[in-house]
CSV table of C-alpha atoms and ligand atoms in Angstrom, one decimal:
chain,number,residue,atom,x,y,z
A,7,MET,CA,-1.3,-7.2,12.3
A,8,SER,CA,-2.5,-10.7,13.1
A,9,THR,CA,-0.1,-10.8,16.0
A,10,ASP,CA,-1.9,-7.9,17.7
A,11,ARG,CA,-4.2,-9.6,20.1
A,12,HIS,CA,-6.6,-6.7,20.2
A,13,LEU,CA,-7.3,-6.6,16.5
A,14,PRO,CA,-10.0,-8.9,15.2
A,15,ILE,CA,-9.0,-11.9,13.1
A,16,TYR,CA,-8.9,-10.8,9.4
A,17,LEU,CA,-11.1,-12.9,7.3
A,18,ASP,CA,-12.0,-10.4,4.6
A,19,ARG,CA,-9.5,-11.2,1.8
A,20,HIS,CA,-12.0,-10.7,-0.9
A,21,ALA,CA,-12.0,-7.0,0.0
A,22,THR,CA,-8.3,-6.7,0.0
A,23,THR,CA,-5.1,-8.3,1.3
A,24,PRO,CA,-2.0,-6.9,3.1
A,25,VAL,CA,1.1,-6.4,1.0
A,26,ASP,CA,3.5,-9.4,1.3
A,27,PRO,CA,6.8,-8.2,2.8
A,28,ARG,CA,8.6,-9.8,-0.1
A,29,VAL,CA,6.5,-7.7,-2.5
A,30,MET,CA,7.2,-4.6,-0.4
A,31,ALA,CA,10.9,-5.2,-0.5
A,32,ALA,CA,10.8,-5.6,-4.3
A,33,MET,CA,9.0,-2.3,-4.7
A,34,LEU,CA,11.1,-0.1,-2.4
A,35,PRO,CA,14.1,0.7,-4.7
A,36,TYR,CA,11.7,2.1,-7.3
A,37,PHE,CA,10.4,4.9,-5.2
A,38,THR,CA,13.8,6.6,-4.5
A,39,GLU,CA,16.8,4.9,-6.1
A,40,HIS,CA,15.3,3.9,-9.5
A,41,PHE,CA,12.7,6.7,-9.7
A,42,GLY,CA,13.0,7.3,-13.4
A,43,ASN,CA,10.1,7.6,-15.9
A,44,PRO,CA,10.0,4.3,-17.9
A,45,THR,CA,9.4,6.2,-21.1
A,46,SER,CA,12.4,8.5,-20.7
A,47,THR,CA,14.6,7.0,-23.4
A,48,THR,CA,17.5,9.4,-23.3
A,49,HIS,CA,19.1,8.5,-20.0
A,50,GLN,CA,19.9,5.7,-17.5
A,51,TYR,CA,17.2,6.7,-15.0
A,52,GLY,CA,14.6,6.0,-17.6
A,53,TRP,CA,16.3,2.8,-18.7
A,54,ALA,CA,16.4,1.3,-15.2
A,55,ALA,CA,12.7,2.0,-14.7
A,56,GLU,CA,11.9,0.7,-18.2
A,57,ALA,CA,13.8,-2.5,-17.5
A,58,ALA,CA,11.8,-3.1,-14.3
A,59,VAL,CA,8.5,-2.5,-16.1
A,60,THR,CA,9.5,-4.8,-18.9
A,61,GLY,CA,10.4,-7.6,-16.5
A,62,ALA,CA,7.2,-7.2,-14.6
A,63,ARG,CA,5.2,-7.2,-17.8
A,64,GLU,CA,6.8,-10.5,-18.9
A,65,THR,CA,6.1,-12.1,-15.5
A,66,ILE,CA,2.4,-11.1,-15.6
A,67,ALA,CA,2.0,-12.1,-19.2
A,68,ALA,CA,3.7,-15.5,-18.6
A,69,ALA,CA,1.4,-16.1,-15.6
A,70,ILE,CA,-1.7,-16.2,-17.9
A,71,GLY,CA,-0.1,-17.6,-21.0
A,72,ALA,CA,0.0,-14.3,-22.8
A,73,SER,CA,2.7,-12.4,-24.5
A,74,ASP,CA,4.0,-9.2,-23.0
A,75,SER,CA,2.7,-6.9,-25.7
A,76,GLU,CA,-0.8,-8.0,-24.7
A,77,ILE,CA,-0.7,-6.5,-21.1
A,78,VAL,CA,-2.1,-3.0,-20.6
A,79,PHE,CA,-1.4,-1.7,-17.1
A,80,THR,CA,-4.3,0.1,-15.3
A,81,SER,CA,-5.1,1.4,-11.9
A,82,GLY,CA,-6.8,-1.9,-11.0
A,83,ALA,CA,-9.7,-4.2,-12.1
A,84,THR,CA,-12.3,-1.4,-12.0
A,85,GLU,CA,-10.4,0.5,-14.7
A,86,ALA,CA,-9.6,-2.7,-16.6
A,87,ASN,CA,-13.3,-3.6,-16.7
A,88,ASN,CA,-14.3,-0.1,-17.8
A,89,LEU,CA,-11.6,-0.2,-20.5
A,90,ALA,CA,-12.7,-3.6,-21.7
A,91,LEU,CA,-16.4,-2.9,-21.8
A,92,LYS,CA,-16.4,0.6,-23.1
A,93,GLY,CA,-13.4,0.1,-25.3
A,94,ILE,CA,-15.0,-2.9,-27.1
A,95,ALA,CA,-18.4,-1.2,-27.3
A,96,GLU,CA,-16.9,1.8,-29.0
A,97,SER,CA,-14.7,-0.3,-31.4
A,98,TYR,CA,-17.3,-2.8,-32.5
A,99,ILE,CA,-20.4,-0.6,-32.6
A,100,ALA,CA,-20.7,-1.1,-36.4
A,101,LYS,CA,-20.8,-4.9,-35.8
A,102,GLY,CA,-23.5,-4.9,-33.2
A,103,GLN,CA,-24.6,-3.3,-29.9
A,104,HIS,CA,-25.5,-6.3,-27.8
A,105,ILE,CA,-23.5,-7.4,-24.7
A,106,ILE,CA,-24.1,-10.4,-22.5
A,107,THR,CA,-23.1,-10.5,-18.8
A,108,LEU,CA,-24.2,-12.1,-15.5
A,109,GLN,CA,-26.5,-10.9,-12.8
A,110,THR,CA,-23.9,-11.8,-10.3
A,111,GLU,CA,-21.0,-9.7,-11.7
A,112,HIS,CA,-19.2,-7.1,-9.7
A,113,ASN,CA,-20.4,-3.5,-9.9
A,114,ALA,CA,-17.3,-2.7,-11.9
A,115,VAL,CA,-18.9,-4.7,-14.7
A,116,LEU,CA,-22.6,-4.0,-14.0
A,117,ASP,CA,-22.2,-0.3,-13.8
A,118,PRO,CA,-20.3,0.2,-17.1
A,119,CYS,CA,-23.0,-2.1,-18.7
A,120,GLU,CA,-25.7,0.2,-17.3
A,121,TYR,CA,-23.8,3.2,-18.7
A,122,LEU,CA,-23.5,1.5,-22.1
A,123,ALA,CA,-27.3,0.7,-22.0
A,124,SER,CA,-27.9,4.5,-21.4
A,125,LEU,CA,-26.0,5.1,-24.7
A,126,GLY,CA,-28.3,2.7,-26.6
A,127,PHE,CA,-26.5,-0.7,-26.2
A,128,THR,CA,-28.6,-3.7,-25.3
A,129,VAL,CA,-27.4,-5.7,-22.3
A,130,THR,CA,-28.6,-9.2,-21.4
A,131,TYR,CA,-28.0,-10.0,-17.7
A,132,LEU,CA,-28.1,-13.7,-17.5
A,133,PRO,CA,-29.5,-15.4,-14.4
A,134,VAL,CA,-27.4,-18.1,-12.7
A,135,ARG,CA,-28.3,-21.5,-11.4
A,136,PRO,CA,-29.0,-21.9,-7.6
A,137,ASP,CA,-25.3,-22.9,-7.2
A,138,GLY,CA,-24.2,-19.6,-8.7
A,139,LEU,CA,-22.8,-21.1,-12.0
A,140,VAL,CA,-24.0,-19.9,-15.4
A,141,ASP,CA,-26.0,-22.4,-17.4
A,142,LEU,CA,-24.2,-22.9,-20.8
A,143,ASN,CA,-27.5,-23.5,-22.7
A,144,THR,CA,-28.9,-20.3,-21.4
A,145,LEU,CA,-25.7,-18.5,-22.5
A,146,GLU,CA,-25.8,-20.1,-25.9
A,147,SER,CA,-29.4,-19.1,-26.6
A,148,ALA,CA,-28.7,-15.5,-25.5
A,149,ILE,CA,-26.0,-15.0,-28.2
A,150,ARG,CA,-27.5,-13.1,-31.2
A,151,SER,CA,-26.1,-12.0,-34.5
A,152,ASP,CA,-25.4,-8.5,-33.1
A,153,THR,CA,-23.7,-9.8,-29.9
A,154,ILE,CA,-20.2,-8.3,-29.7
A,155,LEU,CA,-19.1,-9.3,-26.2
A,156,VAL,CA,-19.7,-11.8,-23.4
A,157,SER,CA,-18.4,-10.6,-20.0
A,158,ILE,CA,-18.4,-13.3,-17.3
A,159,MET,CA,-16.2,-13.2,-14.2
A,160,ALA,CA,-13.7,-15.9,-13.4
A,161,ALA,CA,-14.4,-16.0,-9.6
A,162,ASN,CA,-17.2,-14.3,-7.7
A,163,ASN,CA,-16.1,-11.9,-5.0
A,164,GLU,CA,-19.0,-12.8,-2.7
A,165,ILE,CA,-19.6,-16.5,-3.1
A,166,GLY,CA,-16.3,-17.5,-4.7
A,167,VAL,CA,-17.8,-19.7,-7.4
A,168,LEU,CA,-15.6,-20.4,-10.4
A,169,GLN,CA,-17.4,-20.0,-13.7
A,170,PRO,CA,-16.6,-22.6,-16.4
A,171,LEU,CA,-14.3,-20.3,-18.4
A,172,ALA,CA,-13.1,-23.0,-20.8
A,173,GLU,CA,-16.6,-23.9,-21.9
A,174,ILE,CA,-17.7,-20.3,-22.1
A,175,GLY,CA,-14.6,-19.4,-24.1
A,176,LYS,CA,-15.3,-22.2,-26.5
A,177,LEU,CA,-18.9,-21.2,-27.0
A,178,CYS,CA,-17.8,-17.6,-27.6
A,179,ARG,CA,-15.1,-18.6,-30.1
A,180,GLU,CA,-17.6,-20.8,-32.0
A,181,ASN,CA,-20.0,-18.0,-32.3
A,182,GLY,CA,-17.5,-15.3,-33.2
A,183,VAL,CA,-18.1,-13.3,-30.0
A,184,LEU,CA,-15.4,-11.7,-27.9
A,185,PHE,CA,-15.0,-13.0,-24.4
A,186,HIS,CA,-13.9,-10.8,-21.4
A,187,THR,CA,-13.5,-12.1,-17.9
A,188,ASP,CA,-13.0,-10.2,-14.7
A,189,ALA,CA,-10.3,-12.2,-13.0
A,190,ALA,CA,-9.8,-9.8,-10.0
A,191,GLN,CA,-10.4,-12.6,-7.5
A,192,ALA,CA,-8.9,-15.4,-9.6
A,193,ILE,CA,-5.4,-14.2,-10.6
A,194,GLY,CA,-2.8,-16.1,-8.5
A,195,GLN,CA,-5.5,-18.3,-6.9
A,196,ILE,CA,-6.4,-20.6,-9.8
A,197,PRO,CA,-4.5,-21.5,-13.0
A,198,LEU,CA,-5.5,-19.2,-15.8
A,199,ASP,CA,-4.3,-19.6,-19.4
A,200,VAL,CA,-5.9,-17.2,-21.9
A,201,ASN,CA,-5.3,-19.6,-24.8
A,202,LEU,CA,-6.6,-22.7,-23.2
A,203,LEU,CA,-9.6,-20.7,-22.0
A,204,ASN,CA,-10.2,-18.8,-25.3
A,205,VAL,CA,-10.3,-15.5,-23.3
A,206,ASP,CA,-9.9,-12.3,-25.4
A,207,LEU,CA,-9.7,-9.8,-22.5
A,208,MET,CA,-8.9,-10.4,-18.9
A,209,SER,CA,-9.1,-7.9,-16.0
A,210,MET,CA,-6.6,-8.3,-13.1
A,211,THR,CA,-5.7,-6.5,-9.9
A,212,ALA,CA,-2.8,-6.8,-7.5
A,213,HIS,CA,-4.4,-6.1,-4.1
A,214,LYS,CA,-6.3,-9.3,-3.8
A,215,VAL,CA,-3.2,-11.4,-4.0
A,216,TYR,CA,-0.9,-9.6,-1.5
A,217,GLY,CA,0.2,-6.9,-3.9
A,218,PRO,CA,-0.3,-3.1,-3.6
A,219,LYS,CA,-3.6,-1.3,-4.2
A,220,GLY,CA,-3.9,1.0,-7.2
A,221,ILE,CA,-2.4,-1.3,-9.9
A,222,GLY,CA,-3.9,-3.9,-12.2
A,223,ALA,CA,-3.9,-4.8,-15.8
A,224,LEU,CA,-6.1,-5.7,-18.8
A,225,TYR,CA,-5.0,-8.5,-21.1
A,226,VAL,CA,-5.9,-7.7,-24.6
A,227,ARG,CA,-5.5,-10.5,-27.2
A,228,ARG,CA,-3.4,-9.5,-30.2
A,229,ARG,CA,-3.7,-12.6,-32.4
A,230,ASP,CA,-6.6,-14.9,-33.5
A,231,PRO,CA,-8.4,-12.7,-33.2
A,232,ARG,CA,-6.7,-9.3,-32.9
A,233,VAL,CA,-8.9,-7.3,-30.5
A,234,LYS,CA,-9.5,-3.7,-31.3
A,235,LEU,CA,-9.9,-1.5,-28.2
A,236,SER,CA,-10.7,2.2,-28.1
A,237,PRO,CA,-8.7,3.9,-25.4
A,238,GLN,CA,-10.7,5.5,-22.5
A,239,LEU,CA,-7.8,7.7,-21.3
A,240,HIS,CA,-6.2,9.8,-24.0
A,241,GLY,CA,-2.8,11.4,-23.6
A,242,GLY,CA,0.8,10.5,-24.1
A,243,GLY,CA,0.0,7.2,-25.9
A,244,HIS,CA,1.4,4.9,-23.3
A,245,GLU,CA,0.6,1.2,-23.3
A,246,ARG,CA,0.4,1.1,-27.2
A,247,GLY,CA,-2.1,3.9,-27.1
A,248,MET,CA,-4.6,2.0,-25.1
A,249,ARG,CA,-4.0,3.7,-21.7
A,250,SER,CA,-2.2,6.9,-21.4
A,251,GLY,CA,-0.5,8.1,-18.2
A,252,THR,CA,3.0,7.8,-16.7
A,253,LEU,CA,3.6,4.2,-15.6
A,254,TYR,CA,4.1,3.6,-11.9
A,255,PRO,CA,7.1,1.3,-11.6
A,256,PRO,CA,6.9,0.5,-7.8
A,257,GLN,CA,3.3,-0.7,-8.2
A,258,ILE,CA,4.0,-2.6,-11.4
A,259,VAL,CA,7.0,-4.3,-9.9
A,260,GLY,CA,5.0,-5.2,-6.8
A,261,PHE,CA,2.1,-6.5,-8.8
A,262,ALA,CA,4.5,-8.8,-10.7
A,263,LYS,CA,6.2,-10.0,-7.5
A,264,ALA,CA,2.9,-10.8,-5.9
A,265,VAL,CA,1.7,-12.8,-8.9
A,266,GLU,CA,5.1,-14.6,-9.1
A,267,ILE,CA,4.9,-15.6,-5.4
A,268,ALA,CA,1.2,-16.6,-5.8
A,269,LEU,CA,2.0,-19.0,-8.7
A,270,ILE,CA,4.9,-20.6,-6.8
A,271,GLU,CA,2.8,-21.1,-3.7
A,272,MET,CA,-0.5,-21.9,-5.4
A,273,ASP,CA,-0.7,-25.6,-4.9
A,274,ALA,CA,0.4,-25.6,-1.3
A,275,GLU,CA,-1.8,-22.7,-0.4
A,276,THR,CA,-4.9,-24.1,-2.2
A,277,ALA,CA,-4.5,-27.3,-0.1
A,278,ARG,CA,-4.0,-25.4,3.1
A,279,LEU,CA,-7.0,-23.0,2.5
A,280,THR,CA,-9.3,-25.8,1.4
A,281,GLU,CA,-8.5,-27.6,4.7
A,282,LEU,CA,-9.2,-24.5,6.8
A,283,ARG,CA,-12.4,-23.8,4.8
A,284,THR,CA,-13.6,-27.4,5.3
A,285,ARG,CA,-12.8,-27.1,9.0
A,286,LEU,CA,-14.9,-23.9,9.3
A,287,TRP,CA,-17.8,-25.4,7.4
A,288,SER,CA,-17.9,-28.6,9.3
A,289,GLN,CA,-18.2,-26.7,12.6
A,290,LEU,CA,-20.8,-24.1,11.3
A,291,SER,CA,-22.9,-26.7,9.5
A,292,GLN,CA,-23.7,-28.5,12.7
A,293,LEU,CA,-26.2,-25.7,13.5
A,294,ASP,CA,-29.6,-25.9,12.0
A,295,GLY,CA,-30.6,-23.3,9.4
A,296,ILE,CA,-27.2,-22.6,7.9
A,297,TYR,CA,-27.2,-22.5,4.2
A,298,LEU,CA,-24.1,-22.6,2.0
A,299,ASN,CA,-24.2,-20.0,-0.8
A,300,GLY,CA,-22.6,-21.1,-4.0
A,301,HIS,CA,-21.4,-24.3,-5.5
A,302,PHE,CA,-19.8,-26.6,-2.8
A,303,THR,CA,-16.5,-27.4,-4.5
A,304,GLN,CA,-16.3,-25.2,-7.6
A,305,ARG,CA,-15.2,-22.2,-5.7
A,306,LEU,CA,-12.1,-20.3,-4.5
A,307,PRO,CA,-10.3,-22.3,-1.8
A,308,GLY,CA,-10.4,-19.6,0.8
A,309,ASN,CA,-14.1,-18.7,0.3
A,310,LEU,CA,-17.0,-19.7,2.5
A,311,ASN,CA,-20.3,-17.8,2.2
A,312,ILE,CA,-23.3,-18.8,4.4
A,313,SER,CA,-26.8,-17.5,5.1
A,314,VAL,CA,-28.1,-17.9,8.6
A,315,ALA,CA,-31.8,-18.4,9.2
A,316,GLY,CA,-33.6,-16.8,12.1
A,317,VAL,CA,-31.1,-14.0,12.9
A,318,ASP,CA,-30.8,-10.3,11.9
A,319,GLY,CA,-27.8,-9.9,9.6
A,320,ASN,CA,-26.7,-6.6,11.1
A,321,ALA,CA,-26.9,-8.0,14.6
A,322,LEU,CA,-24.8,-11.0,13.6
A,323,LEU,CA,-22.1,-8.8,12.1
A,324,LEU,CA,-22.1,-6.5,15.1
A,325,GLY,CA,-21.9,-9.4,17.5
A,326,LEU,CA,-18.9,-10.9,15.6
A,327,ARG,CA,-17.1,-7.6,15.1
A,328,PRO,CA,-14.7,-7.8,18.1
A,329,ILE,CA,-13.6,-11.3,17.1
A,330,VAL,CA,-13.4,-11.3,13.4
A,331,ALA,CA,-13.2,-8.8,10.5
A,332,LEU,CA,-15.5,-10.0,7.8
A,333,SER,CA,-18.5,-8.7,5.8
A,334,SER,CA,-21.7,-9.9,4.5
A,335,GLY,CA,-20.9,-9.1,0.9
A,336,ALA,CA,-18.9,-6.8,-1.4
A,337,ALA,CA,-17.0,-4.2,0.4
A,338,CYS,CA,-17.9,-1.5,-2.1
A,339,SER,CA,-21.7,-2.0,-1.6
A,340,SER,CA,-21.8,-3.0,2.1
A,341,ALA,CA,-22.5,0.7,2.9
A,342,LYS,CA,-25.8,0.4,1.0
A,343,ILE,CA,-28.7,-1.1,3.0
A,344,ALA,CA,-29.8,-3.6,0.4
A,345,PRO,CA,-29.5,-7.3,0.2
A,346,SER,CA,-26.7,-8.7,-1.9
A,347,HIS,CA,-27.6,-8.8,-5.6
A,348,VAL,CA,-25.5,-12.0,-5.9
A,349,LEU,CA,-27.4,-13.8,-3.2
A,350,GLN,CA,-30.7,-12.7,-4.7
A,351,ALA,CA,-29.7,-14.1,-8.0
A,352,LEU,CA,-29.2,-17.4,-6.3
A,353,GLY,CA,-32.8,-17.2,-5.3
A,354,ARG,CA,-32.2,-16.5,-1.6
A,355,SER,CA,-35.1,-14.8,0.2
A,356,ASP,CA,-34.4,-11.2,1.3
A,357,ALA,CA,-34.1,-12.4,4.9
A,358,LEU,CA,-31.4,-15.0,4.0
A,359,ALA,CA,-29.7,-12.6,1.7
A,360,TYR,CA,-29.4,-10.0,4.5
A,361,ALA,CA,-28.2,-12.6,7.1
A,362,ALA,CA,-25.1,-13.6,5.2
A,363,LEU,CA,-21.5,-14.0,6.2
A,364,ARG,CA,-18.6,-14.0,3.7
A,365,PHE,CA,-15.5,-15.7,5.1
A,366,GLY,CA,-12.3,-15.0,3.1
A,367,ILE,CA,-9.5,-17.1,4.4
A,368,GLY,CA,-6.0,-16.1,3.5
A,369,HIS,CA,-2.2,-16.3,4.0
A,370,ASN,CA,-2.1,-15.3,7.7
A,371,ASN,CA,-4.9,-17.4,9.0
A,372,THR,CA,-4.3,-20.4,11.2
A,373,VAL,CA,-6.2,-23.5,12.4
A,374,GLU,CA,-6.4,-21.9,15.8
A,375,GLN,CA,-8.0,-18.7,14.4
A,376,ILE,CA,-10.5,-20.7,12.3
A,377,ASP,CA,-11.6,-22.6,15.4
A,378,ARG,CA,-12.0,-19.4,17.4
A,379,VAL,CA,-14.1,-17.8,14.7
A,380,ALA,CA,-16.3,-20.9,14.4
A,381,THR,CA,-16.9,-21.0,18.1
A,382,ALA,CA,-17.7,-17.2,18.2
A,383,ALA,CA,-20.0,-17.5,15.2
A,384,ILE,CA,-21.9,-20.5,16.7
A,385,GLU,CA,-22.3,-18.7,20.1
A,386,THR,CA,-23.4,-15.5,18.5
A,387,ILE,CA,-26.0,-17.2,16.2
A,388,GLN,CA,-27.4,-19.2,19.1
A,389,SER,CA,-27.7,-16.3,21.4
A,390,LEU,CA,-29.4,-14.1,18.7
A,391,ARG,CA,-31.8,-16.9,18.0
A,392,LYS,CA,-32.7,-17.2,21.7
A,393,LEU,CA,-33.3,-13.5,21.9
A,394,ALA,CA,-35.5,-13.7,18.8
A,395,LEU,CA,-37.6,-16.4,20.4
A,396,ARG,CA,-38.1,-14.4,23.6
A,397,SER,CA,-39.3,-11.2,21.9
B,204,PLP,C1,-12.1,-6.1,-6.2
B,204,PLP,C2,-12.8,-6.4,-7.4
B,204,PLP,C3,-12.8,-5.5,-8.5
B,204,PLP,C4,-12.3,-4.1,-8.3
B,204,PLP,O1,-10.9,-4.2,-8.4
B,204,PLP,P1,-10.0,-2.9,-8.0
B,204,PLP,O2,-8.6,-3.2,-8.4
B,204,PLP,O3,-10.2,-2.7,-6.6
B,204,PLP,O4,-10.5,-1.7,-8.8
B,204,PLP,C5,-13.5,-5.9,-9.6
B,204,PLP,N1,-14.0,-7.1,-9.8
B,204,PLP,C6,-14.0,-8.0,-8.8
B,204,PLP,C7,-14.6,-9.4,-9.0
B,204,PLP,C8,-13.4,-7.7,-7.6
B,204,PLP,O5,-13.3,-8.6,-6.6
């Protein structure tokens, strides 16, 4: 991994993270030794798996101030977002058909919204301020009598900005509108309490906090108010009927272990990552024509996103490829040749939106690595600019 000198330095934690060896160790017994189906109630194999799932559910619930019966396990945040948006739309259609979200949401929120719009729902895609944060007055004036749901992410996957969840939650509660947040990038990285924040539904995933891929959860509030959610996967009635399908104990145990470790290490890791991020920015920002994307401080500690004037974005990524593994934006859309919708929403020109670098600093990164990346980035930018001048 990072010890292999031939592999580029990994700075793409917003796309995914490696599984922490402690997480892996916790998962292993549930593949072979305790392989039972947690819903087999007639024998010990089932009981052992059930006990593991119950413990994991308690850990994840406690991490966000919820109770264990409010956690619905899913295959990840994409499924959790789909379940939240479509499940609410279906359940509350008699109350109204208006949904509010942000232009800068992940596609796992935007695409279900588009789908709902094709069914006749009305979706308002709120703009953001130039720093990437939602304007609360804009949000308040967008709420209508037929609004059933506000879906605003906790932390952005490209620019790392942290939306003001407490203020949004308060506004939603005062207006009797449900509040869903996609916390895929936030869980384990910033403190989250669903009651302090007035969050009614929260999407989570394990693989952005050193847990396994293919597991996540949706928090669904049961009291004040009790959220009604139509299932999107019908079958055996698992997860209190909200998500059928045999539970996957190794992944669930790994998810909980990853969250548990992240909470214990959060303060120290936040301080360490903030220092590395500041170190990277202080070197890069010595160049002219470097623009920080997103709010300077209200962002994930390990995130730095910059636009570089006067260079071709693809050439920049290609030039850095042997040194550092990073991307210009969301992993899921970087195959498309289109500027990032997030950077466009900030008001960046197409040229600056194309020439973006998203640095995601994580567990394994060191000061020495950050300095190497900064040097390589500066050299690459300078030589590309020289080439552009000559041609
Ligand atoms: C990664 C990510 C998702 C998708 O999560 P999966 O668990 O991979 O399905 C959704 N939203 C955001 C903000 C993300 O960063």
